[in-house]
Backbone as a ProteinNet text record, in pm:
[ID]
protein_1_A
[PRIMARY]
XXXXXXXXXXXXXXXXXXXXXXXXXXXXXXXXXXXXXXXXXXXXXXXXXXXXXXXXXXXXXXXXXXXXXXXXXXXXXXXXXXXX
[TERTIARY]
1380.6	1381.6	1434	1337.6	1436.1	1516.1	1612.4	1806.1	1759.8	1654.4	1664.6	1617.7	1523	1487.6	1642.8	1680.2	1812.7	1902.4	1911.3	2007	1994.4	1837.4	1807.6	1822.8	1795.9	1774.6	1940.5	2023.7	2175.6	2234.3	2158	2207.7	2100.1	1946.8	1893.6	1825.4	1778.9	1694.2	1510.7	1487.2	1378.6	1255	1248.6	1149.9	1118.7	999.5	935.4	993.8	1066.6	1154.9	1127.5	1001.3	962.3	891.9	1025.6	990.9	1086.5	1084.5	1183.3	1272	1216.6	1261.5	1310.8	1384.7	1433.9	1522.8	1609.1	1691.8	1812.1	1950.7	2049.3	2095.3	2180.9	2182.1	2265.5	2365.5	2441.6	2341	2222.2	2131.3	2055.4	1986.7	1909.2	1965.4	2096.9	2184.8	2220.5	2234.9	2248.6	2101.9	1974.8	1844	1845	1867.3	1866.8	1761	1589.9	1470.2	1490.1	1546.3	1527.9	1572.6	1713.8	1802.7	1782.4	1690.3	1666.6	1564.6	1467.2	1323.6	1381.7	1423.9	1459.2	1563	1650	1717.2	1707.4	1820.1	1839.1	1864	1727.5	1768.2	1789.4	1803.5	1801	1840.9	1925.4	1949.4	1995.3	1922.5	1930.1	1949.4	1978.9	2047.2	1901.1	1921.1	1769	1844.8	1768	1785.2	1899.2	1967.7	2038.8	2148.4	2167	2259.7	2294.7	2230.6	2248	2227	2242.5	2212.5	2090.7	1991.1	1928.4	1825.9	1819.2	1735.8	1600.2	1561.1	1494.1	1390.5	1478.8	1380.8	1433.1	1304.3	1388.5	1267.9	1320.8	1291.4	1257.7	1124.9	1167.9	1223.2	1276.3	1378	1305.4	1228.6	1123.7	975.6	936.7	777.5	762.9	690.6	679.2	638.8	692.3	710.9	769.4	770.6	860.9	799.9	878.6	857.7	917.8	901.5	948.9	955.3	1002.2	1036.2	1106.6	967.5	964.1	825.9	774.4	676.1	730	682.5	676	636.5	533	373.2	399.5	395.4	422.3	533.6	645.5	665.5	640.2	592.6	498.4	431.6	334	220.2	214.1	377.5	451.7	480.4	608.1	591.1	489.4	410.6	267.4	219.4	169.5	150.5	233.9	370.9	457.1	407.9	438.5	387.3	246.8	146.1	71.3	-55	-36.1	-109.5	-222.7	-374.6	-461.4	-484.5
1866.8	1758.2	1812.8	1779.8	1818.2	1782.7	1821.5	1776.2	1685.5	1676.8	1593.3	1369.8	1417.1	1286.2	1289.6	1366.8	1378.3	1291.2	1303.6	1230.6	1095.7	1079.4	991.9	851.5	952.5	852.5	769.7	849.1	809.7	742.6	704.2	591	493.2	524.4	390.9	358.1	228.1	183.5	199.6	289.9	352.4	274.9	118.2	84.5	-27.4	-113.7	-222.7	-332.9	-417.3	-535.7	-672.9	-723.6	-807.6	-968.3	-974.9	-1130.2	-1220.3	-1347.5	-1443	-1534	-1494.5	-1631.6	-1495.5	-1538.6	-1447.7	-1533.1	-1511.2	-1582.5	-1515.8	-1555.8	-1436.6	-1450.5	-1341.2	-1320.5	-1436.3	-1546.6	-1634.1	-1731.7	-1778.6	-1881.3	-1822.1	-1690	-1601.1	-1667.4	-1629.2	-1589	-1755.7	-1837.1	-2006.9	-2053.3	-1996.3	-2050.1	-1980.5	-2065.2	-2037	-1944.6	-2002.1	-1967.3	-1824.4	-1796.4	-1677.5	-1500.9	-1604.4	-1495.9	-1434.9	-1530.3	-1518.4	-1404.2	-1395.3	-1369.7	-1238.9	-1233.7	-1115.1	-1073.1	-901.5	-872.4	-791.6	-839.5	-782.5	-623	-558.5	-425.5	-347.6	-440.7	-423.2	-539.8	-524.9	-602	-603.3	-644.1	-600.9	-707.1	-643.9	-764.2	-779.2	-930.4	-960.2	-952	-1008.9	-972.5	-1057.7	-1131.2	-1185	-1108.9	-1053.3	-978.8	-1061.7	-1107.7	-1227.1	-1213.8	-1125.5	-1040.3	-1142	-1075.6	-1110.6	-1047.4	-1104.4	-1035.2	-939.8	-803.7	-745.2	-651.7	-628	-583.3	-652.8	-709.9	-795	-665.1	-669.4	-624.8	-728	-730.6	-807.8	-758.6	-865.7	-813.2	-737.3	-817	-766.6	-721	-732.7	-710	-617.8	-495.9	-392.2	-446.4	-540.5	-616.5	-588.7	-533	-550.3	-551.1	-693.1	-751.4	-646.3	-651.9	-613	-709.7	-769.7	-847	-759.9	-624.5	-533	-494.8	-356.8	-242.1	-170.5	-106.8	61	109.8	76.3	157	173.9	66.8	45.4	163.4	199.5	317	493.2	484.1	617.9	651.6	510.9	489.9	531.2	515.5	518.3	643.6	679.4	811.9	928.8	913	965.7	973.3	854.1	864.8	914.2	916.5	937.7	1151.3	1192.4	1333.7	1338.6	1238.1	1278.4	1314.9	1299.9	1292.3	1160.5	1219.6	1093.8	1065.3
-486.3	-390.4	-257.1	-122.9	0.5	-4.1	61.4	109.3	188.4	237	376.9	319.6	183.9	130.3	41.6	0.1	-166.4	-77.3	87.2	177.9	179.3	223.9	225.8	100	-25.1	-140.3	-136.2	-166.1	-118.3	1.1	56.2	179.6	223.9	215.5	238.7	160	150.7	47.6	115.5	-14.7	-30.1	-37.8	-87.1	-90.7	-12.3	-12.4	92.7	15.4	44.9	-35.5	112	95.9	211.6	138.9	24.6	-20.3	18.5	64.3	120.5	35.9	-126.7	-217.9	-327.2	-360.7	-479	-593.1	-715.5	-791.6	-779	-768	-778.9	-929.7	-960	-1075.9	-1165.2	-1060.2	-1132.9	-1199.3	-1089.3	-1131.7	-1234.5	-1261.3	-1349.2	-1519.5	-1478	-1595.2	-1677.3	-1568.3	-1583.3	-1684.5	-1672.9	-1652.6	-1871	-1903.7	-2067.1	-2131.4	-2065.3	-2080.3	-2006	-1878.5	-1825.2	-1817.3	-1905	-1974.6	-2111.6	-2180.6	-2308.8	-2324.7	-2249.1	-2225.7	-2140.1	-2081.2	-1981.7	-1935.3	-1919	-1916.8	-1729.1	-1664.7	-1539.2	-1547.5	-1439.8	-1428.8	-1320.9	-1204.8	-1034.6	-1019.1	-913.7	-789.2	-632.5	-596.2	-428.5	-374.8	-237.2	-73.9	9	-14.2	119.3	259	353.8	510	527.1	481	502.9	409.4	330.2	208.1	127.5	87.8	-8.3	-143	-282.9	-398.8	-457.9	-504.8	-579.8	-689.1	-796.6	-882.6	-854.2	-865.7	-777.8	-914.2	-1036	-1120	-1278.8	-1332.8	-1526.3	-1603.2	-1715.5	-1838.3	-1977.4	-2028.1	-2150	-2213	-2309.7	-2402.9	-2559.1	-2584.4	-2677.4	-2654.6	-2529.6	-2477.6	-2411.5	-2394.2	-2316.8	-2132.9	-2112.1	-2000.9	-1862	-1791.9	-1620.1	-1489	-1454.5	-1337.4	-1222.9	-1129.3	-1022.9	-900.7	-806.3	-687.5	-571.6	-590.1	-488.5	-470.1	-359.3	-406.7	-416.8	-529.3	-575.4	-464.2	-494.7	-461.9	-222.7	-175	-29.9	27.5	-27.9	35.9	48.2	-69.2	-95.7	4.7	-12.1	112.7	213.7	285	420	439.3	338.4	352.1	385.1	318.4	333.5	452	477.1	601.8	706	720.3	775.9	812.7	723	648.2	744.2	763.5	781.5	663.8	557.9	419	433.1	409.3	447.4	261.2
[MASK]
++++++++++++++++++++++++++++++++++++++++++++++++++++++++++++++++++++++++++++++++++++

């Protein structure tokens, strides 16, 4: 890994996180159906820093949500690089 991304990974957040509605983890955890069904495996600060649920896991289903992109900063990078 460059030193220069290894820096990067350790101080900013790496990916495109551009949703306005999210759950935080007290209400997640409150929601009987939501806790049951799925286990919290991320959580991040929206634009306001406000924590919220950002990646679940089922508990029994080869299942995961994400309430991010993967995929959108690669992209960037890339392009960034110059990579068509």
């Amino acid at each position: 890994v460059p030193s220069d991304f290894a820096k990067k990974l350790s101080t900013e957040c790496l990916v495109m996180q551009n949703h306005r509605y999210g759950i935080s983890p007290e209400k997640f955890q409150k929601n009987k159906s939501l806790c049951s069904f799925f286990k919290i495996l991320t959580t991040s600060l929206d634009e306001d820093d406000k924590v919220y649920v950002s990646t679940v896991q089922a508990c029994r289903y080869p299942v995961t949500a994400v309430q991010w992109h993967p995929e959108a900063r690669q992209y960037t990078m890339l392009q960034e690089e110059g990579v068509q």
